[in-house]
Short mmCIF file of C-alpha atoms in Angstrom, two decimals:
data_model
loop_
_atom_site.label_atom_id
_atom_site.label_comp_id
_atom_site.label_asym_id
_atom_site.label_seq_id
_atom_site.Cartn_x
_atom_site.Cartn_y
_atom_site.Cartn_z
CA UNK X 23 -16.25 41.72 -37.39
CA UNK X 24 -17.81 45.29 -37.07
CA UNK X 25 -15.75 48.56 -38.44
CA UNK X 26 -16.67 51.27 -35.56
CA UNK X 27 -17.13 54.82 -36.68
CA UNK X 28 -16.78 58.41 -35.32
CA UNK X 29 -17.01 61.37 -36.97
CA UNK X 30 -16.54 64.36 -34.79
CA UNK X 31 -15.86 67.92 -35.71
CA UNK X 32 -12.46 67.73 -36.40
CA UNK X 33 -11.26 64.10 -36.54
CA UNK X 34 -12.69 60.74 -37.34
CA UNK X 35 -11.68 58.04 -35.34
CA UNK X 36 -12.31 54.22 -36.08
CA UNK X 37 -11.83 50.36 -34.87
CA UNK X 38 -12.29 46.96 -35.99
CA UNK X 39 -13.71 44.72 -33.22
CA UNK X 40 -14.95 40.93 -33.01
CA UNK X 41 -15.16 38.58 -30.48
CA UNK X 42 -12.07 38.31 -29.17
CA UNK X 43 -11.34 42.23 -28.91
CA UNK X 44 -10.09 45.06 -30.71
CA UNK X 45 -8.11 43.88 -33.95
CA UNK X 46 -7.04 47.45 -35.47
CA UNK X 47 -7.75 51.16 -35.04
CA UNK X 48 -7.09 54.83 -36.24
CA UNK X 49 -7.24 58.05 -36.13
CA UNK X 50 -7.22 60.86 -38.73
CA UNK X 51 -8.28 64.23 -39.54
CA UNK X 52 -11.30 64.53 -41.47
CA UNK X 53 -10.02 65.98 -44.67
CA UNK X 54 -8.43 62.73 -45.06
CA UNK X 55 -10.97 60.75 -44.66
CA UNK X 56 -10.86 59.90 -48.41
CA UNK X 57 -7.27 58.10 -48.13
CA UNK X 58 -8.83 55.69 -46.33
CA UNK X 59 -9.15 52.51 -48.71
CA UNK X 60 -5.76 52.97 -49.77
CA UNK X 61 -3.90 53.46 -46.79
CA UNK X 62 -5.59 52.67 -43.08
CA UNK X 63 -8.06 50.55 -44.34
CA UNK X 64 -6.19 49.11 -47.73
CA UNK X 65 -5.28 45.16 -45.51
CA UNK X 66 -7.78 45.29 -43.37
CA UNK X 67 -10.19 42.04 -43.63
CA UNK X 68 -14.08 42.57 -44.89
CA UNK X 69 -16.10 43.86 -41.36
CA UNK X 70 -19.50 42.04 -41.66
CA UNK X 71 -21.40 45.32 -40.73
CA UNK X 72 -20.05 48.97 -40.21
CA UNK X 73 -21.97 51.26 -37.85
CA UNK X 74 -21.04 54.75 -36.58
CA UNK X 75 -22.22 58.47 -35.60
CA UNK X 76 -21.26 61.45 -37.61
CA UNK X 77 -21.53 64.67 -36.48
CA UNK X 78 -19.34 66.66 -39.13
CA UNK X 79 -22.03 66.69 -41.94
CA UNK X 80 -23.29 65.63 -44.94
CA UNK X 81 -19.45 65.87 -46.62
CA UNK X 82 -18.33 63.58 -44.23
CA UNK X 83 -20.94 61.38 -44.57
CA UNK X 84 -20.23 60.82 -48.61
CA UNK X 85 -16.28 60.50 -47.92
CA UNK X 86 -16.81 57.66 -45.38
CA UNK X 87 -19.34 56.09 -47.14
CA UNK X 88 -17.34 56.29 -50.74
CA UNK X 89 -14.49 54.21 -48.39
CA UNK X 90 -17.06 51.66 -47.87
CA UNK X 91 -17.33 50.99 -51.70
CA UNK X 92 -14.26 48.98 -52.16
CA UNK X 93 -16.10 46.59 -49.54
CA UNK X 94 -19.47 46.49 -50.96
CA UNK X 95 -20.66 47.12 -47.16
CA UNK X 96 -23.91 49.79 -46.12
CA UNK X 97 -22.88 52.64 -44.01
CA UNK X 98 -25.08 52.15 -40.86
CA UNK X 99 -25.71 55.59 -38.78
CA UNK X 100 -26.78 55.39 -35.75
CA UNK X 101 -29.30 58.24 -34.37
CA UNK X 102 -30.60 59.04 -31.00
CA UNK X 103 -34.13 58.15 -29.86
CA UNK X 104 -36.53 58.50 -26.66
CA UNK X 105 -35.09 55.48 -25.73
CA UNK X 106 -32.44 52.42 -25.70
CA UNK X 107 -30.34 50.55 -24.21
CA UNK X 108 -31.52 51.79 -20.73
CA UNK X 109 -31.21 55.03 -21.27
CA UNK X 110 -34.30 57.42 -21.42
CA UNK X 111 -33.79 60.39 -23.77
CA UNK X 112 -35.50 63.74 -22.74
CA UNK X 113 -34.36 65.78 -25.19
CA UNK X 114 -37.16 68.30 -25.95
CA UNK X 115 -36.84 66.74 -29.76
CA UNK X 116 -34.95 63.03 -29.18
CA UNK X 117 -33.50 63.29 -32.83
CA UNK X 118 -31.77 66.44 -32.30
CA UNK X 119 -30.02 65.13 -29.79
CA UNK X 120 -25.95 64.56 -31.39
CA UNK X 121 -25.81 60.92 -31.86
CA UNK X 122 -22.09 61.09 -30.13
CA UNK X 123 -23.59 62.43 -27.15
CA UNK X 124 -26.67 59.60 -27.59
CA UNK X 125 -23.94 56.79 -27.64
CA UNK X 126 -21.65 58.15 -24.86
CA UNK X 127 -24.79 58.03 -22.80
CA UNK X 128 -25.55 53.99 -23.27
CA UNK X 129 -21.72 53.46 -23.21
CA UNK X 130 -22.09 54.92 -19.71
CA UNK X 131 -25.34 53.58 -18.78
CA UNK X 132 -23.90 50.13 -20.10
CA UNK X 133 -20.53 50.28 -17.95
CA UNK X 134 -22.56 51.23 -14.90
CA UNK X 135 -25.13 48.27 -15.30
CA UNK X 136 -22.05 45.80 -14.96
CA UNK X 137 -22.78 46.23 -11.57
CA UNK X 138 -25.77 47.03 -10.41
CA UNK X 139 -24.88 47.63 -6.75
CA UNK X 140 -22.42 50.32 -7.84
CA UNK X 141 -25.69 52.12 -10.23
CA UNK X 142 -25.26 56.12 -9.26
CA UNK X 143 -26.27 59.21 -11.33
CA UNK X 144 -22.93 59.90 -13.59
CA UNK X 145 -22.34 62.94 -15.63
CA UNK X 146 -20.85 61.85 -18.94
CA UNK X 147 -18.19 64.42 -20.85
CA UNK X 148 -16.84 64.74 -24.51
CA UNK X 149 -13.81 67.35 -24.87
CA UNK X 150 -12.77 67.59 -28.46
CA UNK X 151 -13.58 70.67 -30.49
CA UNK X 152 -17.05 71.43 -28.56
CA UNK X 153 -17.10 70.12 -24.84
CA UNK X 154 -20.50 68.42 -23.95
CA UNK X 155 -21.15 67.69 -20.23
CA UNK X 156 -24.53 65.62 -19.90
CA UNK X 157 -26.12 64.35 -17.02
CA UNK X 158 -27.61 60.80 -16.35
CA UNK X 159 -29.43 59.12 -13.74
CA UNK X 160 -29.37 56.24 -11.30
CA UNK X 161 -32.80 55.09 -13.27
CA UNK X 162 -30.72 56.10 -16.29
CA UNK X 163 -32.55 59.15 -17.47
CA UNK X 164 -30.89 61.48 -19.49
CA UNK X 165 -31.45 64.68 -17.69
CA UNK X 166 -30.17 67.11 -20.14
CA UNK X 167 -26.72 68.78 -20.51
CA UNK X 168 -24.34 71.60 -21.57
CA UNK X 169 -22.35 72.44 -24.98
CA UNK X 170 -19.55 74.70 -25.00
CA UNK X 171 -16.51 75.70 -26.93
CA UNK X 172 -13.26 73.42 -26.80
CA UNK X 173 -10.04 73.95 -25.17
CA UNK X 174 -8.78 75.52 -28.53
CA UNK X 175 -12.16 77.32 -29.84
CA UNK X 176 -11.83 79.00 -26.84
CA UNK X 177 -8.28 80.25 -27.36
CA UNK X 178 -8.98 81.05 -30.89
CA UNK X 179 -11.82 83.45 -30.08
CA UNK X 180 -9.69 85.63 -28.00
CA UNK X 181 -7.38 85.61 -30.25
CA UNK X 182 -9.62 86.55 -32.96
CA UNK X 183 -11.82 88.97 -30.94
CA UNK X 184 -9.17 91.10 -29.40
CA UNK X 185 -6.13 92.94 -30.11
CA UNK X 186 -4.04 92.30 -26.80
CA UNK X 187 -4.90 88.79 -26.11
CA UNK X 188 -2.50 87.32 -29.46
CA UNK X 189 -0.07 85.61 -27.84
CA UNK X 190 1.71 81.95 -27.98
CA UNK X 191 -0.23 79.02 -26.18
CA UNK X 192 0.60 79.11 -22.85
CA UNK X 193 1.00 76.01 -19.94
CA UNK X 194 -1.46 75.20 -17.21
CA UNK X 195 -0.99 76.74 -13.64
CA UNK X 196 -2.82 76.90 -10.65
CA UNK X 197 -2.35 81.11 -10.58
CA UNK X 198 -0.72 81.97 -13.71
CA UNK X 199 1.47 84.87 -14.07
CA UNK X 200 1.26 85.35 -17.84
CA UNK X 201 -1.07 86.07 -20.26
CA UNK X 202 -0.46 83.04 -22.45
CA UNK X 203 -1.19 80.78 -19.24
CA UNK X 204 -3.84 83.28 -17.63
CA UNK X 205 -5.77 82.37 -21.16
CA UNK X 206 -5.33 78.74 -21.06
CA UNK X 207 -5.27 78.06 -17.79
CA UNK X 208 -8.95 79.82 -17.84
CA UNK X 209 -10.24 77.47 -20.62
CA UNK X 210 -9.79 74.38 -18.61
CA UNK X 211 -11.20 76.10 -15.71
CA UNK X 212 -13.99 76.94 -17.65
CA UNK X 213 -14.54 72.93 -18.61
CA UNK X 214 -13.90 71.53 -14.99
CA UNK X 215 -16.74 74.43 -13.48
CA UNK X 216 -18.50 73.69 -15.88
CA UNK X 217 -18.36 69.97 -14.83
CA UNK X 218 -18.63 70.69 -11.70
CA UNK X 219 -21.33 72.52 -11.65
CA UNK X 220 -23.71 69.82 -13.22
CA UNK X 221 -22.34 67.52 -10.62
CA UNK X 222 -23.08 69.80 -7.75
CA UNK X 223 -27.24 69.65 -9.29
CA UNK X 224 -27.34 66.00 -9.35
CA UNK X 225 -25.60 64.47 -6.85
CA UNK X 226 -27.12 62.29 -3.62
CA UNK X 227 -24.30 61.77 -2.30
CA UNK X 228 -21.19 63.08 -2.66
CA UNK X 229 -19.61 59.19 -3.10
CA UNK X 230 -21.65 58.21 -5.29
CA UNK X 231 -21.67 60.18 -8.33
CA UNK X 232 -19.68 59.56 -11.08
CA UNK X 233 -17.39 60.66 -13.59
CA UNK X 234 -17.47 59.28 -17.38
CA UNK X 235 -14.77 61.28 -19.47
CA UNK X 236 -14.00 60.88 -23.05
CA UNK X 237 -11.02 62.73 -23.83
CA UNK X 238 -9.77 63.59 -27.20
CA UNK X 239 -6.63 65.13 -28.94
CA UNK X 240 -7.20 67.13 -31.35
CA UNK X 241 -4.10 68.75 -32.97
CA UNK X 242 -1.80 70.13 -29.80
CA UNK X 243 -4.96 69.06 -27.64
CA UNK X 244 -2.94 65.82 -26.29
CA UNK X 245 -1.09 67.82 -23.65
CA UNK X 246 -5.20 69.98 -23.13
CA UNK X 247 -6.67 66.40 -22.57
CA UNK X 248 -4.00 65.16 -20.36
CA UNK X 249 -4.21 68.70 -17.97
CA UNK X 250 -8.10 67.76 -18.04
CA UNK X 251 -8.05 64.05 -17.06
CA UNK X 252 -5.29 65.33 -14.07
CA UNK X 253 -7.81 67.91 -12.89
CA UNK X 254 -10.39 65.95 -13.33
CA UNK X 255 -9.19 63.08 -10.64
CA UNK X 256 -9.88 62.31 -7.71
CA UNK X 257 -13.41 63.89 -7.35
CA UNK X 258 -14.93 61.31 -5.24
CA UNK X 259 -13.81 57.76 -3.82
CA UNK X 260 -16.18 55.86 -5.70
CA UNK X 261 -16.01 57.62 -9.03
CA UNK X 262 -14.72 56.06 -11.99
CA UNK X 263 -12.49 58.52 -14.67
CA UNK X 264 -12.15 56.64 -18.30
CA UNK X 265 -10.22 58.80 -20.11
CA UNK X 266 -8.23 58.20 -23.33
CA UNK X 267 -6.14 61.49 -24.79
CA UNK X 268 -4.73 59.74 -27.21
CA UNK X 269 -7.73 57.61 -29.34
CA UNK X 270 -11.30 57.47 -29.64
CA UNK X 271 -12.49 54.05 -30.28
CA UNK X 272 -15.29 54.65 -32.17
CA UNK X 273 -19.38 55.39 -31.96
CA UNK X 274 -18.12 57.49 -28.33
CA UNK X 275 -17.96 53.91 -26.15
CA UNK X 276 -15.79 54.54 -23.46
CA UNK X 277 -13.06 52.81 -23.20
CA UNK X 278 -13.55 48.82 -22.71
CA UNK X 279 -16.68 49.05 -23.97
CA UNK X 280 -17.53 46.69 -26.94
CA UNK X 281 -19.83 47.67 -29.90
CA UNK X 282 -22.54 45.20 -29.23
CA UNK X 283 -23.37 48.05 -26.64
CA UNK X 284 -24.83 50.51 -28.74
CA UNK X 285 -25.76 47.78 -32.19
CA UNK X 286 -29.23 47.61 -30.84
CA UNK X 287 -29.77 51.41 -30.84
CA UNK X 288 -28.66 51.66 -34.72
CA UNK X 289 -30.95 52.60 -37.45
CA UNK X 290 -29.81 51.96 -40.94
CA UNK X 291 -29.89 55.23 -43.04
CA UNK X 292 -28.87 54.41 -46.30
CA UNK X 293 -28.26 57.23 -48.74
CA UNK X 294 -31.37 57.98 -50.63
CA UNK X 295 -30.98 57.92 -54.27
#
């Protein structure tokens, strides 16, 4: 059994997987990470390895790894490099590349190698707190891709910044008429040009790229992700949408992928005394 990690900005999500399939999973905010043992984790059997990214920082790190204790078990980190799995990194500086967006991108790569006569260029996205939108291949070269501000960050900042724009979270419309939807509405629009955008510079052929969306909810972002995913449909007949608002299975696989995809790419990073 392998306990499946990820640590994003806001929210840690994990999963217990072995041969047959997934045998638990969770969800949590990140200052609870350290309730862990006793409570998510307190009957779960002993994983044989535990691997995950982290991309919250070094706090993080120590709580999940403290969890790990009551199991004896090595916290295994995985890190992107020029290349794995496939997938060609070229990242000016591989490392700095987050290792969420580095495991997306062989979860992707992995799901379109199933079958190779379907192989296309795909852009891959992650909307949680930050939004990344990264672009891969048919030869499965990471091209490079785009960070930008959440659903909420985005809110928050005009709320923060200006004096008129404080006002309750609106719904999504196609032409809003308020200022609570005008603001929200915008955000999403923001994400899908965004997306959009990246598609329009690598696409062949119109049919043939596609679409690899990892969705997440973070606090009243369900209702965000699901307004996404909608918008988000039906871009092309031969794209694929995998979407899940609800939970993040760990180490940013999408969903039915299994963790053997990304175990080759790990590099143990044990905590230096």
């Amino acid at each position: 059994m392998i306990l499946v990690i990820d640590v994003g900005n806001s929210r840690m999500k994990w999963a217990l997987h072995d041969p047959r399939g997934w045998l638990a999973q969770g969800a949590l905010p990140n200052q609870e990470i350290g309730t862990l043992s006793l409570r998510d984790w307190q009957n779960l059997p002993r994983p044989v390895r535990a691997i995950g990214v982290n991309v919250a920082g070094e706090a993080a790190r120590v709580r999940v790894e403290g969890q790990l204790t009551r199991w004896r078990l090595p916290m295994e980190w995985l890190y992107a490099t020029s290349s794995a799995c496939g997938v060609t990194n070229r990242y000016d500086k591989a490392s700095q590349l987050g290792p969420d967006r580095w495991a997306s991108l062989i979860a992707a790569r992995h799901r379109a190698l199933d079958d190779p006569r379907a192989a296309s260029p795909c852009i891959v996205v992650n909307a949680g707190t930050a939004v990344t939108i990264d672009a891969l291949d048919i030869d499965g070269v990471f091209q490079g891709g785009l960070i930008l501000p959440g659903i909420r960050l985005m809110i928050e900042a005009l709320a923060e910044k200006t004096a008129a724009l404080k006002v309750p979270l609106g719904t999504y419309a196609h032409f809003p008429t308020s200022t609570s939807d005008a603001i929200y509405a915008g955000a999403i629009h923001a994400i899908c040009g965004a997306i959009e955008l990246l598609r329009l510079k690598v696409r062949h052929d119109d049919a043939l790229v596609r679409l690899h969306a990892r969705l997440a909810a973070v606090d009243r972002a369900d209702r965000q992700a699901q307004e996404l995913e909608r918008l988000l449909r039906g871009r092309g007949p031969r794209e694929a949408l995998h979407a899940e608002a609800r939970r993040l299975l760990g180490v940013a696989l999408l969903p039915g992928e299994v963790p053997e995809a990304v175990v080759d790419v790990v590099h143990r990073h044990q905590r230096r005394g």
